[in-house]
JSON list of C-alpha atoms in Angstrom, two decimals:
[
{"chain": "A", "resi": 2, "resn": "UNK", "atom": "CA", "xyz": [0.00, 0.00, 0.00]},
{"chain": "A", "resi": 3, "resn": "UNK", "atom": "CA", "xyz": [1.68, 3.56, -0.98]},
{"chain": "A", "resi": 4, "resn": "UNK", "atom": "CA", "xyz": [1.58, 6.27, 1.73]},
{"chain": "A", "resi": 5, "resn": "UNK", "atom": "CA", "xyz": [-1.14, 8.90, 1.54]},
{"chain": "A", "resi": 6, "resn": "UNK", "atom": "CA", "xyz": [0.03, 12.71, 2.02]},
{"chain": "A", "resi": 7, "resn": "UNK", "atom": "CA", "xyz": [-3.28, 14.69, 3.49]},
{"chain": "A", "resi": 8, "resn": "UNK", "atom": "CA", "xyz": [-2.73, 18.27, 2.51]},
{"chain": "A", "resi": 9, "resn": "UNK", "atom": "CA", "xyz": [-5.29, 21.12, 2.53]},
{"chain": "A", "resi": 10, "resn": "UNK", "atom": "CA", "xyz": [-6.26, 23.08, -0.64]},
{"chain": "A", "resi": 11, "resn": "UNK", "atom": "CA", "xyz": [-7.33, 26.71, 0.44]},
{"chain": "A", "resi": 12, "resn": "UNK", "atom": "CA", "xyz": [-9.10, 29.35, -1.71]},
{"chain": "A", "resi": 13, "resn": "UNK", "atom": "CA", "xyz": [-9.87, 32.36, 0.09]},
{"chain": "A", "resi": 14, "resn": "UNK", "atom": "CA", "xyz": [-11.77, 35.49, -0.53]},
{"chain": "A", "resi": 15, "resn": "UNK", "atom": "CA", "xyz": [-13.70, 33.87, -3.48]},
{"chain": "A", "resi": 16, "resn": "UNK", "atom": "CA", "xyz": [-16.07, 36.70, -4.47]},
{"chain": "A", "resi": 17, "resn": "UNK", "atom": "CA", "xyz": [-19.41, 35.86, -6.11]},
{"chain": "A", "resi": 18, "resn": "UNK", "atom": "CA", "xyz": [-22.27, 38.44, -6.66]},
{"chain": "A", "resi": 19, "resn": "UNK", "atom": "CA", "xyz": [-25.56, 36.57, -6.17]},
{"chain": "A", "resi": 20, "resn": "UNK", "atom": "CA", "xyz": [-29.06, 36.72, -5.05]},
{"chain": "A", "resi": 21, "resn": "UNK", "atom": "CA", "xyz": [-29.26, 35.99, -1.01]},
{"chain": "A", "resi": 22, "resn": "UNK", "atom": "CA", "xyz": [-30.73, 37.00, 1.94]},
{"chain": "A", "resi": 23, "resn": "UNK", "atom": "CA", "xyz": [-34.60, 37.16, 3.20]},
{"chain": "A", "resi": 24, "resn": "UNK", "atom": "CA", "xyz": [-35.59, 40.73, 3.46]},
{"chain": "A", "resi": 25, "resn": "UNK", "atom": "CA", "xyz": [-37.10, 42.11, 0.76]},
{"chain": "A", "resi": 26, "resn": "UNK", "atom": "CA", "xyz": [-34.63, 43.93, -1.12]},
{"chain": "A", "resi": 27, "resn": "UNK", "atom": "CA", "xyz": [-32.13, 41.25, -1.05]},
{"chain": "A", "resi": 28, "resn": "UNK", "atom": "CA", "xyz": [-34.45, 39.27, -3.33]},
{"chain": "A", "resi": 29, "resn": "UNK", "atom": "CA", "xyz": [-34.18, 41.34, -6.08]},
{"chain": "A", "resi": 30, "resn": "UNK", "atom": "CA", "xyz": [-30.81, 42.70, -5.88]},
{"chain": "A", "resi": 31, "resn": "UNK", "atom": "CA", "xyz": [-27.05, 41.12, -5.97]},
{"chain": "A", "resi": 32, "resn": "UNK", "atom": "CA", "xyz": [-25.14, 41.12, -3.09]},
{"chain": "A", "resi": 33, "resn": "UNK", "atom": "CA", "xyz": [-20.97, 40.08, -2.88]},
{"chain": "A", "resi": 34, "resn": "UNK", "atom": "CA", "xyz": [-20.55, 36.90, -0.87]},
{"chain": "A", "resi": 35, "resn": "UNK", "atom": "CA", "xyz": [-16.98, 36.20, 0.33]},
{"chain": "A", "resi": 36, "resn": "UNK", "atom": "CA", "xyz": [-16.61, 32.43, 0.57]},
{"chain": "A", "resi": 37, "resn": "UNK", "atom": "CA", "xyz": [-13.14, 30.61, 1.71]},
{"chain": "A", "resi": 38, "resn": "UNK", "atom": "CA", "xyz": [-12.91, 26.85, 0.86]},
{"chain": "A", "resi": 39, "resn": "UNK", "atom": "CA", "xyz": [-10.37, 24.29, 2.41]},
{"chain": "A", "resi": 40, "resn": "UNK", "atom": "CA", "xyz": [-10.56, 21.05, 0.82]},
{"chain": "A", "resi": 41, "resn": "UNK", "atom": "CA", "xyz": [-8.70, 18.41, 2.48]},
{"chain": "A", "resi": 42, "resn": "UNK", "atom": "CA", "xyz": [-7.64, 15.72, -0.20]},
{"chain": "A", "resi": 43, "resn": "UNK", "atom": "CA", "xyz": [-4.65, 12.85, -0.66]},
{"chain": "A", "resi": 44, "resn": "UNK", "atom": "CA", "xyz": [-1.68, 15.13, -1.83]},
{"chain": "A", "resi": 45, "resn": "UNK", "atom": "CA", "xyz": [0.09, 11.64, -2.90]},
{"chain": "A", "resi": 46, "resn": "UNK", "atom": "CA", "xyz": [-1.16, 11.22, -6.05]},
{"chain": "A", "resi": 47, "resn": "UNK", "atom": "CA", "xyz": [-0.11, 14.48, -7.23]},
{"chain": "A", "resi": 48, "resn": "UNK", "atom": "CA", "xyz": [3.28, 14.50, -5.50]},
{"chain": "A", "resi": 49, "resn": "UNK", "atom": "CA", "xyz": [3.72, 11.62, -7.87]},
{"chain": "A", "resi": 50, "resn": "UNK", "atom": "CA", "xyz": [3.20, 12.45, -11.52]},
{"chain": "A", "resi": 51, "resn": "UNK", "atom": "CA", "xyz": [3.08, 16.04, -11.33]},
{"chain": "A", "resi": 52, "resn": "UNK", "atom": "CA", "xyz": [-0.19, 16.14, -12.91]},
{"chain": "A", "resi": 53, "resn": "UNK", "atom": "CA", "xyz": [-3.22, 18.16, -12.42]},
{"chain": "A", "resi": 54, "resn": "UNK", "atom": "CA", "xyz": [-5.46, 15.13, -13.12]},
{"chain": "A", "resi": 55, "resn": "UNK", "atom": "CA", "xyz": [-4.25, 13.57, -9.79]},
{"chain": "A", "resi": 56, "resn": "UNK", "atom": "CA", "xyz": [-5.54, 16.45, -7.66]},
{"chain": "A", "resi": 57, "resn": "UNK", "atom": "CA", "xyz": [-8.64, 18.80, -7.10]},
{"chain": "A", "resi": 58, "resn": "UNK", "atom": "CA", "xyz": [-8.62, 21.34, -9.50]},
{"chain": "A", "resi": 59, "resn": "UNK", "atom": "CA", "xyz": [-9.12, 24.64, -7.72]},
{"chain": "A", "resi": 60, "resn": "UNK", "atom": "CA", "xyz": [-10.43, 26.62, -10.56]},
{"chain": "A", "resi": 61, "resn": "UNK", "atom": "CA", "xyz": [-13.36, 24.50, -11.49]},
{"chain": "A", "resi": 62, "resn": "UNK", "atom": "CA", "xyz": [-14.45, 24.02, -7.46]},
{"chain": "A", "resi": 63, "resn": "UNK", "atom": "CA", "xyz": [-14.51, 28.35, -7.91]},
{"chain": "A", "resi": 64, "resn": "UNK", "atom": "CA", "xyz": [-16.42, 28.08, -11.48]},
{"chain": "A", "resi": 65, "resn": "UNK", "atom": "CA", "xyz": [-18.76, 24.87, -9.46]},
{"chain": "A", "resi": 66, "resn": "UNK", "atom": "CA", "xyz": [-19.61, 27.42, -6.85]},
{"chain": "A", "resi": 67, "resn": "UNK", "atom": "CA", "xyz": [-19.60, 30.61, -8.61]},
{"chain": "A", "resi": 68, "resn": "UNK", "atom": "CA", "xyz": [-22.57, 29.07, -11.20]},
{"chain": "A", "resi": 69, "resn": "UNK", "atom": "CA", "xyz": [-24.26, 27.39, -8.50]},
{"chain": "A", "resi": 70, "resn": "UNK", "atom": "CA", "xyz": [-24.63, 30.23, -6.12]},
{"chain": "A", "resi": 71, "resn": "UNK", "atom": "CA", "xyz": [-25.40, 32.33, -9.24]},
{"chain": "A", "resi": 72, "resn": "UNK", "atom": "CA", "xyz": [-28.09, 29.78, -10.11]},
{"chain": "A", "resi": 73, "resn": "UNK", "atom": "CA", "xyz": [-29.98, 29.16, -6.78]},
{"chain": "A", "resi": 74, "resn": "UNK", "atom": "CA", "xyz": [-31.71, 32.35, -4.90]},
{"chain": "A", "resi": 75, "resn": "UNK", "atom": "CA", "xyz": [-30.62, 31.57, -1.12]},
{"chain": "A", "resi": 76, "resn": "UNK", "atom": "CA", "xyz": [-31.76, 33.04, 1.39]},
{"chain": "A", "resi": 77, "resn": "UNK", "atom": "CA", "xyz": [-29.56, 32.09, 4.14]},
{"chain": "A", "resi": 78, "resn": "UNK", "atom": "CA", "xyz": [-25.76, 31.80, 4.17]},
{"chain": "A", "resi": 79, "resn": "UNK", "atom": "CA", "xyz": [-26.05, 28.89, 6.51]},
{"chain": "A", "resi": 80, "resn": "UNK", "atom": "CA", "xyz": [-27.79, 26.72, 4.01]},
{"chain": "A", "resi": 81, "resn": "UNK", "atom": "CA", "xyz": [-25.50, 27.72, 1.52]},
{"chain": "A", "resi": 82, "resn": "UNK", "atom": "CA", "xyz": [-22.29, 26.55, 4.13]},
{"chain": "A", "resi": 83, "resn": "UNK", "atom": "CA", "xyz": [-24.02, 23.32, 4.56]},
{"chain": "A", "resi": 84, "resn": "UNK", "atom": "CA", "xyz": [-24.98, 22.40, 0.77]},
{"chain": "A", "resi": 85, "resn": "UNK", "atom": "CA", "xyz": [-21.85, 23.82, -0.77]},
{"chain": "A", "resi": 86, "resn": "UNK", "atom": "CA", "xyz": [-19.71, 21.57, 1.14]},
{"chain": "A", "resi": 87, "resn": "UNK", "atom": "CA", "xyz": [-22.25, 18.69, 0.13]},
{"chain": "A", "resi": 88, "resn": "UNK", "atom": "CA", "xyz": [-22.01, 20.06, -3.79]},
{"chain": "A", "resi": 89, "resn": "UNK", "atom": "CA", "xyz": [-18.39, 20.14, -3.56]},
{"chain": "A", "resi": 90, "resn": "UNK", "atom": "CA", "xyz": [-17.87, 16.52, -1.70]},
{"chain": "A", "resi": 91, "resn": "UNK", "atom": "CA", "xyz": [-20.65, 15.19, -4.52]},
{"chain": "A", "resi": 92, "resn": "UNK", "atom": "CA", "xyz": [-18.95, 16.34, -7.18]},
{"chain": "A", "resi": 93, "resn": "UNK", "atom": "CA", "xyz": [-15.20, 16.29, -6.47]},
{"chain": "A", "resi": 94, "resn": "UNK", "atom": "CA", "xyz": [-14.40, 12.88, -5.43]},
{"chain": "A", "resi": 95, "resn": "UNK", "atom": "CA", "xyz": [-10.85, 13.65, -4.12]},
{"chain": "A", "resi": 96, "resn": "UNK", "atom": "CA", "xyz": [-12.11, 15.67, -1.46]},
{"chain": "A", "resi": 97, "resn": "UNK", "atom": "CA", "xyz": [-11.59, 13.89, 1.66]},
{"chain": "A", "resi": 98, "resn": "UNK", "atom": "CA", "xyz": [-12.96, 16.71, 4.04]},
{"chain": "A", "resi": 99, "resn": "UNK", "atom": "CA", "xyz": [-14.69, 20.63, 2.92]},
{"chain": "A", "resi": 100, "resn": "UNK", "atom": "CA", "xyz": [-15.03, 23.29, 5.09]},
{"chain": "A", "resi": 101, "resn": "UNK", "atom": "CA", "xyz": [-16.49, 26.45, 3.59]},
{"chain": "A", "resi": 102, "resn": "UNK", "atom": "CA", "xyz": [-16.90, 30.09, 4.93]},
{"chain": "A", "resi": 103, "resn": "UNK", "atom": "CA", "xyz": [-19.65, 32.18, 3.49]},
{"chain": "A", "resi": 104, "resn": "UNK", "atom": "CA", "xyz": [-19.20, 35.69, 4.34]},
{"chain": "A", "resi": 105, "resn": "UNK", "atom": "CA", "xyz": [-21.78, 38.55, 3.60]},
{"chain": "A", "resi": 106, "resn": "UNK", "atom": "CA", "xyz": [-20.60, 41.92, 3.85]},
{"chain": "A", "resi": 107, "resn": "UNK", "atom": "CA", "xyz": [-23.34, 43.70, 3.28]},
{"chain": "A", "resi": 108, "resn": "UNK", "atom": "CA", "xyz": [-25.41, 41.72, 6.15]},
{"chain": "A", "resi": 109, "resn": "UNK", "atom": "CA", "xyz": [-25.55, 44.51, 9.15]},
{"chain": "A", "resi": 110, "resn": "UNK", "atom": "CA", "xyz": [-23.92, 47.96, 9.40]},
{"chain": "A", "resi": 111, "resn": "UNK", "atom": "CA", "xyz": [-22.71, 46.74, 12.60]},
{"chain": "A", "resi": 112, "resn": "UNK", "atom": "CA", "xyz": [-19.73, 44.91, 11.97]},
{"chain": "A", "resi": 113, "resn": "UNK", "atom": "CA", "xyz": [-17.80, 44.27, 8.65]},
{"chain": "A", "resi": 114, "resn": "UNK", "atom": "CA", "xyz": [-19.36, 41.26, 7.54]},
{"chain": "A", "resi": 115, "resn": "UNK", "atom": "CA", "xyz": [-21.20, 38.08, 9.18]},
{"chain": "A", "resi": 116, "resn": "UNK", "atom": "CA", "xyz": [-19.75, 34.63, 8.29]},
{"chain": "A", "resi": 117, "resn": "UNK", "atom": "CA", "xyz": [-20.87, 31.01, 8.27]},
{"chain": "A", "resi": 118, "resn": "UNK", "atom": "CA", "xyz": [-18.71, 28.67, 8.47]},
{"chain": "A", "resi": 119, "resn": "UNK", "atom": "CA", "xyz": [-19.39, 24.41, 7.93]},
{"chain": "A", "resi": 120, "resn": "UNK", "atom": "CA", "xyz": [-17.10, 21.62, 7.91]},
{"chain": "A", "resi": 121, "resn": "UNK", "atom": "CA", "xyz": [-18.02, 17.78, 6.22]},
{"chain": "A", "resi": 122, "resn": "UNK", "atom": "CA", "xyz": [-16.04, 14.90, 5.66]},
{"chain": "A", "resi": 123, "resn": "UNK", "atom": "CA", "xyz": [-16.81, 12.53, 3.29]},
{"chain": "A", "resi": 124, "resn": "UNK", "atom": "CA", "xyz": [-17.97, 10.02, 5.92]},
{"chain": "A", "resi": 125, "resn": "UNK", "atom": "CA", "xyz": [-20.64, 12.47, 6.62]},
{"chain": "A", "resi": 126, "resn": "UNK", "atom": "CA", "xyz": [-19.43, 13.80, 10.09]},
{"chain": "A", "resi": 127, "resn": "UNK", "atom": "CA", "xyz": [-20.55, 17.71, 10.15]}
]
């Protein structure tokens, strides 16, 4: 059996204008989400052959959620924590473990921005 080499994949600050929040004017207009991605996956593969076939490509798990969030009209960023990590764990089988950050800016004049943050392995635990 050849060694595995868990390594984290991190994209942060992964800006996508979208339709989200429940009060009224946040259903018809865009707002910036901030989301932050670590993807836990088998860096062995990789290591090996150099290739970007053997690893999670980071560019198409930004263009997965960018066109998903664009698609769907959420209205909380805790669902969308909870189902991107499922979305990303469903469709990139390397992923051993996703956590994902949703950030909102725009959510309270309060403070700079309220996050929501969700972690799942691929076991389920989460």
């Amino acid at each position: 059996m050849s060694a595995t080499h868990p390594g984290r994949i991190e994209l942060r600050g992964l800006a996508v204008d979208c339709i989200v929040g429940v009060l009224p004017h946040e259903r018809v207009t865009e707002q910036t989400l901030l989301l932050d991605v670590v993807l836990t996956a088998d860096f062995a593969p990789a290591a090996a052959s150099d290739a970007l076939g053997d690893i999670i490509d980071y560019c198409q798990v930004a263009e997965a959620l960018t066109a998903w969030l664009r698609a769907m009209r959420f209205k909380l960023i805790e669902t969308i924590a909870v189902r991107g990590c499922e979305l990303l764990l469903d469709r990139f089988p390397a992923i051993i473990e996703c956590e994902l950050a949703v950030s909102k800016p725009a959510a309270m004049t309060q403070a700079a921005m309220v996050t929501a943050r969700h972690q799942r392995s691929r076991g389920g635990g989460g």
